[in-house]
Amino acid sequence: AQTVTQSQPEMSVQEAETVTLSCTYDTSESDYYLFWYKQPPSRQMILVIRQEAYKQQNATENRFSVNFQKAAKSFSLKISDSQLGDAAMYFCAFSDANRDDKIIFGKGTRLHILP
Amino acid sequence: NAGVTQTPKFQVLKTGQSMTLQCAQDMNHEYMSWYRQDPGMGLRLIHYSVGAGITDQGEVPNGYNVSRSTTEDFPLRLLSAAPSQTSVYFCASSYTSRGNYEQYFGPGTRLTVT
């Protein structure tokens, strides 16, 4: 069974600095997708970025980028130039590319931005 | 599109009472799921459905029932509420669970069981 692990329950970063959130996963599949979601205090879940496992190039969305290491089964999220609005819970998620199965979420990392 | 809607937004139940949390989506999504979110526990999957008529258990299914008679609706039933079910409940949907599709979440239901 697939699992997703976020080993950092909480992190803090100074405003304008860069922070990296870790995510590791376990699967026997070779074709899958990975996601990062953000949950601000409003509780509304927002998709931040996604990555196809068959693509070697790391996904980037403005200040958000990932470091996808398929062999190591690692999918970290880098936030550059951190802003106060980035304070939120961040969840890593996994979906299988070929089977109708559940989408797996990690336990989340709470990110604090220090002014 | 209304997206994913959940009702009610807040609910207080007494131990032993039953109730149904409603979830609906108007995006013709195949995949729907229910999560509960507790402090320090992240999102825990309760039940999910990959299409109308098909449901399956997630990580924490005990005490909850679901059905999926239509593509649009995926209600979550609490059979006999317990204080341990006090939580925030989220419903989510996506076009399919296979692939590169965003999950859309409802606004959540805060449930308190006394």
GROMACS .gro file of C-alpha atoms in nm:
model
  229
    1ALA     CA    1   0.000   0.000   0.000
    2GLN     CA    2   0.111   0.350  -0.073
    3THR     CA    3   0.209   0.577   0.212
    4VAL     CA    4   0.302   0.944   0.235
    5THR     CA    5   0.516   1.076   0.520
    6GLN     CA    6   0.575   1.436   0.621
    7SER     CA    7   0.833   1.424   0.898
    8GLN     CA    8   0.818   1.791   1.000
    9PRO     CA    9   0.499   1.869   1.197
   10GLU     CA   10   0.594   2.239   1.221
   11MET     CA   11   0.845   2.475   1.067
   12SER     CA   12   0.923   2.844   1.090
   13VAL     CA   13   1.092   3.077   0.844
   14GLN     CA   14   1.173   3.447   0.839
   15GLU     CA   15   0.978   3.656   0.593
   16ALA     CA   16   1.161   3.681   0.258
   17GLU     CA   17   1.371   3.372   0.330
   18THR     CA   18   1.350   3.032   0.163
   19VAL     CA   19   1.210   2.722   0.328
   20THR     CA   20   1.188   2.357   0.221
   21LEU     CA   21   0.915   2.119   0.336
   22SER     CA   22   0.989   1.748   0.317
   23CYS     CA   23   0.772   1.467   0.186
   24THR     CA   24   0.862   1.105   0.129
   25TYR     CA   25   0.639   0.836  -0.009
   26ASP     CA   26   0.639   0.465  -0.063
   27THR     CA   27   0.495   0.287  -0.364
   28SER     CA   28   0.569  -0.003  -0.591
   29GLU     CA   29   0.417   0.178  -0.887
   30SER     CA   30   0.627   0.355  -1.147
   31ASP     CA   31   0.358   0.585  -1.280
   32TYR     CA   32   0.194   0.825  -1.036
   33TYR     CA   33   0.136   1.189  -0.948
   34LEU     CA   34   0.235   1.397  -0.650
   35PHE     CA   35   0.075   1.714  -0.517
   36TRP     CA   36   0.124   1.983  -0.258
   37TYR     CA   37  -0.185   2.145  -0.108
   38LYS     CA   38  -0.202   2.449   0.117
   39GLN     CA   39  -0.460   2.500   0.392
   40PRO     CA   40  -0.456   2.857   0.529
   41PRO     CA   41  -0.643   2.955   0.848
   42SER     CA   42  -0.962   2.986   0.640
   43ARG     CA   43  -0.948   2.603   0.614
   44GLN     CA   44  -1.000   2.611   0.237
   45MET     CA   45  -0.764   2.366   0.065
   46ILE     CA   46  -0.571   2.507  -0.230
   47LEU     CA   47  -0.360   2.317  -0.481
   48VAL     CA   48  -0.008   2.462  -0.483
   49ILE     CA   49   0.180   2.245  -0.730
   50ARG     CA   50   0.177   1.901  -0.892
   51GLN     CA   51   0.434   1.668  -1.047
   52GLU     CA   52   0.408   1.378  -1.288
   53ALA     CA   53   0.639   1.092  -1.192
   54TYR     CA   54   0.742   1.031  -1.552
   55LYS     CA   55   0.872   1.386  -1.587
   56GLN     CA   56   1.227   1.440  -1.468
   57GLN     CA   57   1.194   1.816  -1.475
   58ASN     CA   58   1.087   1.963  -1.142
   59ALA     CA   59   0.759   2.155  -1.143
   60THR     CA   60   0.760   2.527  -1.066
   61GLU     CA   61   0.478   2.770  -0.993
   62ASN     CA   62   0.603   3.122  -0.927
   63ARG     CA   63   0.773   3.115  -0.584
   64PHE     CA   64   0.692   2.747  -0.532
   65SER     CA   65   0.906   2.467  -0.671
   66VAL     CA   66   0.960   2.102  -0.599
   67ASN     CA   67   1.263   1.879  -0.574
   68PHE     CA   68   1.143   1.544  -0.705
   69GLN     CA   69   1.383   1.256  -0.648
   70LYS     CA   70   1.210   0.947  -0.787
   71ALA     CA   71   1.472   0.693  -0.683
   72ALA     CA   72   1.474   0.826  -0.329
   73LYS     CA   73   1.092   0.861  -0.330
   74SER     CA   74   1.124   1.217  -0.211
   75PHE     CA   75   0.910   1.517  -0.309
   76SER     CA   76   1.004   1.834  -0.120
   77LEU     CA   77   0.845   2.176  -0.162
   78LYS     CA   78   1.060   2.487  -0.172
   79ILE     CA   79   0.904   2.825  -0.103
   80SER     CA   80   1.120   3.120  -0.204
   81ASP     CA   81   1.084   3.475  -0.076
   82SER     CA   82   0.841   3.362   0.196
   83GLN     CA   83   0.547   3.593   0.255
   84LEU     CA   84   0.311   3.627   0.551
   85GLY     CA   85   0.035   3.483   0.336
   86ASP     CA   86   0.230   3.157   0.302
   87ALA     CA   87   0.155   3.072   0.666
   88ALA     CA   88  -0.058   2.758   0.647
   89MET     CA   89  -0.071   2.381   0.678
   90TYR     CA   90   0.089   2.212   0.379
   91PHE     CA   91  -0.009   1.862   0.273
   92CYS     CA   92   0.170   1.630   0.035
   93ALA     CA   93  -0.050   1.388  -0.163
   94PHE     CA   94  -0.008   1.087  -0.392
   95SER     CA   95  -0.230   0.943  -0.664
   96ASP     CA   96  -0.182   0.634  -0.877
   97ALA     CA   97  -0.179   0.697  -1.251
   98ASN     CA   98  -0.340   0.375  -1.360
   99ARG     CA   99  -0.574   0.246  -1.093
  100ASP     CA  100  -0.896   0.373  -0.943
  101ASP     CA  101  -0.774   0.394  -0.587
  102LYS     CA  102  -0.775   0.634  -0.297
  103ILE     CA  103  -0.565   0.948  -0.300
  104ILE     CA  104  -0.320   0.943  -0.010
  105PHE     CA  105  -0.236   1.251   0.201
  106GLY     CA  106   0.047   1.307   0.445
  107LYS     CA  107  -0.015   1.435   0.798
  108GLY     CA  108   0.084   1.789   0.707
  109THR     CA  109   0.343   2.048   0.804
  110ARG     CA  110   0.239   2.371   0.972
  111LEU     CA  111   0.447   2.659   0.838
  112HIS     CA  112   0.491   2.977   1.042
  113ILE     CA  113   0.624   3.295   0.880
  114LEU     CA  114   0.816   3.521   1.117
  115PRO     CA  115   0.795   3.895   1.036
  116ASN     CA  116  -2.036   2.599  -1.081
  117ALA     CA  117  -2.096   2.581  -0.708
  118GLY     CA  118  -1.802   2.340  -0.674
  119VAL     CA  119  -1.819   2.115  -0.367
  120THR     CA  120  -2.083   2.207  -0.114
  121GLN     CA  121  -2.119   2.071   0.237
  122THR     CA  122  -2.402   2.110   0.482
  123PRO     CA  123  -2.427   2.190   0.763
  124LYS     CA  124  -2.129   2.414   0.842
  125PHE     CA  125  -2.159   2.353   1.216
  126GLN     CA  126  -2.337   2.085   1.416
  127VAL     CA  127  -2.360   1.987   1.780
  128LEU     CA  128  -2.481   1.637   1.862
  129LYS     CA  129  -2.539   1.447   2.179
  130THR     CA  130  -2.374   1.110   2.227
  131GLY     CA  131  -2.578   0.839   2.060
  132GLN     CA  132  -2.754   1.064   1.812
  133SER     CA  133  -2.726   0.998   1.441
  134MET     CA  134  -2.697   1.243   1.157
  135THR     CA  135  -2.595   1.279   0.794
  136LEU     CA  136  -2.337   1.520   0.661
  137GLN     CA  137  -2.427   1.619   0.309
  138CYS     CA  138  -2.179   1.661   0.025
  139ALA     CA  139  -2.257   1.751  -0.333
  140GLN     CA  140  -2.056   1.849  -0.638
  141ASP     CA  141  -2.171   1.982  -0.974
  142MET     CA  142  -1.855   1.912  -1.174
  143ASN     CA  143  -1.941   1.555  -1.285
  144HIS     CA  144  -1.648   1.420  -1.086
  145GLU     CA  145  -1.607   1.045  -1.053
  146TYR     CA  146  -1.400   1.047  -0.736
  147MET     CA  147  -1.536   1.168  -0.403
  148SER     CA  148  -1.402   1.126  -0.055
  149TRP     CA  149  -1.454   1.216   0.309
  150TYR     CA  150  -1.179   1.319   0.549
  151ARG     CA  151  -1.170   1.415   0.911
  152GLN     CA  152  -0.914   1.664   1.037
  153ASP     CA  153  -0.800   1.666   1.398
  154PRO     CA  154  -0.515   1.868   1.551
  155GLY     CA  155  -0.183   1.693   1.493
  156MET     CA  156  -0.346   1.414   1.291
  157GLY     CA  157  -0.361   1.573   0.949
  158LEU     CA  158  -0.628   1.458   0.705
  159ARG     CA  159  -0.752   1.107   0.768
  160LEU     CA  160  -0.953   0.935   0.499
  161ILE     CA  161  -1.286   0.794   0.617
  162HIS     CA  162  -1.449   0.660   0.299
  163TYR     CA  163  -1.408   0.718  -0.070
  164SER     CA  164  -1.588   0.645  -0.395
  165VAL     CA  165  -1.445   0.604  -0.744
  166GLY     CA  166  -1.786   0.629  -0.909
  167ALA     CA  167  -2.160   0.600  -0.854
  168GLY     CA  168  -2.246   0.275  -0.679
  169ILE     CA  169  -1.887   0.212  -0.567
  170THR     CA  170  -1.758   0.294  -0.219
  171ASP     CA  171  -1.467   0.174  -0.012
  172GLN     CA  172  -1.321   0.225   0.332
  173GLY     CA  173  -1.036   0.455   0.411
  174GLU     CA  174  -0.814   0.476   0.715
  175VAL     CA  175  -1.079   0.545   0.982
  176PRO     CA  176  -1.417   0.406   0.865
  177ASN     CA  177  -1.558   0.279   1.195
  178GLY     CA  178  -1.874   0.457   1.304
  179TYR     CA  179  -1.944   0.601   0.958
  180ASN     CA  180  -2.146   0.486   0.658
  181VAL     CA  181  -2.155   0.619   0.305
  182SER     CA  182  -2.346   0.557  -0.014
  183ARG     CA  183  -2.308   0.690  -0.368
  184SER     CA  184  -2.637   0.653  -0.550
  185THR     CA  185  -2.566   0.946  -0.784
  186THR     CA  186  -2.253   1.100  -0.928
  187GLU     CA  187  -2.329   1.430  -0.755
  188ASP     CA  188  -2.395   1.328  -0.395
  189PHE     CA  189  -2.186   1.150  -0.135
  190PRO     CA  190  -2.347   1.171   0.211
  191LEU     CA  191  -2.165   1.062   0.526
  192ARG     CA  192  -2.377   0.907   0.800
  193LEU     CA  193  -2.281   0.895   1.164
  194LEU     CA  194  -2.467   0.599   1.307
  195SER     CA  195  -2.437   0.669   1.681
  196ALA     CA  196  -2.228   0.975   1.754
  197ALA     CA  197  -1.942   0.951   2.004
  198PRO     CA  198  -1.724   1.228   2.153
  199SER     CA  199  -1.429   1.079   1.959
  200GLN     CA  200  -1.604   1.187   1.640
  201THR     CA  201  -1.571   1.553   1.732
  202SER     CA  202  -1.374   1.687   1.438
  203VAL     CA  203  -1.379   1.895   1.123
  204TYR     CA  204  -1.505   1.697   0.825
  205PHE     CA  205  -1.409   1.768   0.467
  206CYS     CA  206  -1.561   1.632   0.151
  207ALA     CA  207  -1.351   1.640  -0.167
  208SER     CA  208  -1.393   1.546  -0.531
  209SER     CA  209  -1.186   1.515  -0.845
  210TYR     CA  210  -1.248   1.417  -1.205
  211THR     CA  211  -1.092   1.080  -1.129
  212SER     CA  212  -0.851   0.942  -0.869
  213ARG     CA  213  -0.621   0.833  -1.150
  214GLY     CA  214  -0.380   1.097  -1.265
  215ASN     CA  215  -0.300   1.457  -1.254
  216TYR     CA  216  -0.632   1.596  -1.137
  217GLU     CA  217  -0.679   1.849  -0.864
  218GLN     CA  218  -0.898   1.757  -0.570
  219TYR     CA  219  -1.160   2.018  -0.488
  220PHE     CA  220  -1.251   2.045  -0.123
  221GLY     CA  221  -1.568   2.165   0.041
  222PRO     CA  222  -1.557   2.431   0.315
  223GLY     CA  223  -1.581   2.173   0.594
  224THR     CA  224  -1.827   2.085   0.870
  225ARG     CA  225  -1.729   2.141   1.231
  226LEU     CA  226  -1.894   1.870   1.439
  227THR     CA  227  -1.902   1.863   1.817
  228VAL     CA  228  -2.032   1.560   2.004
  229THR     CA  229  -2.111   1.616   2.371
   0.00000   0.00000   0.00000
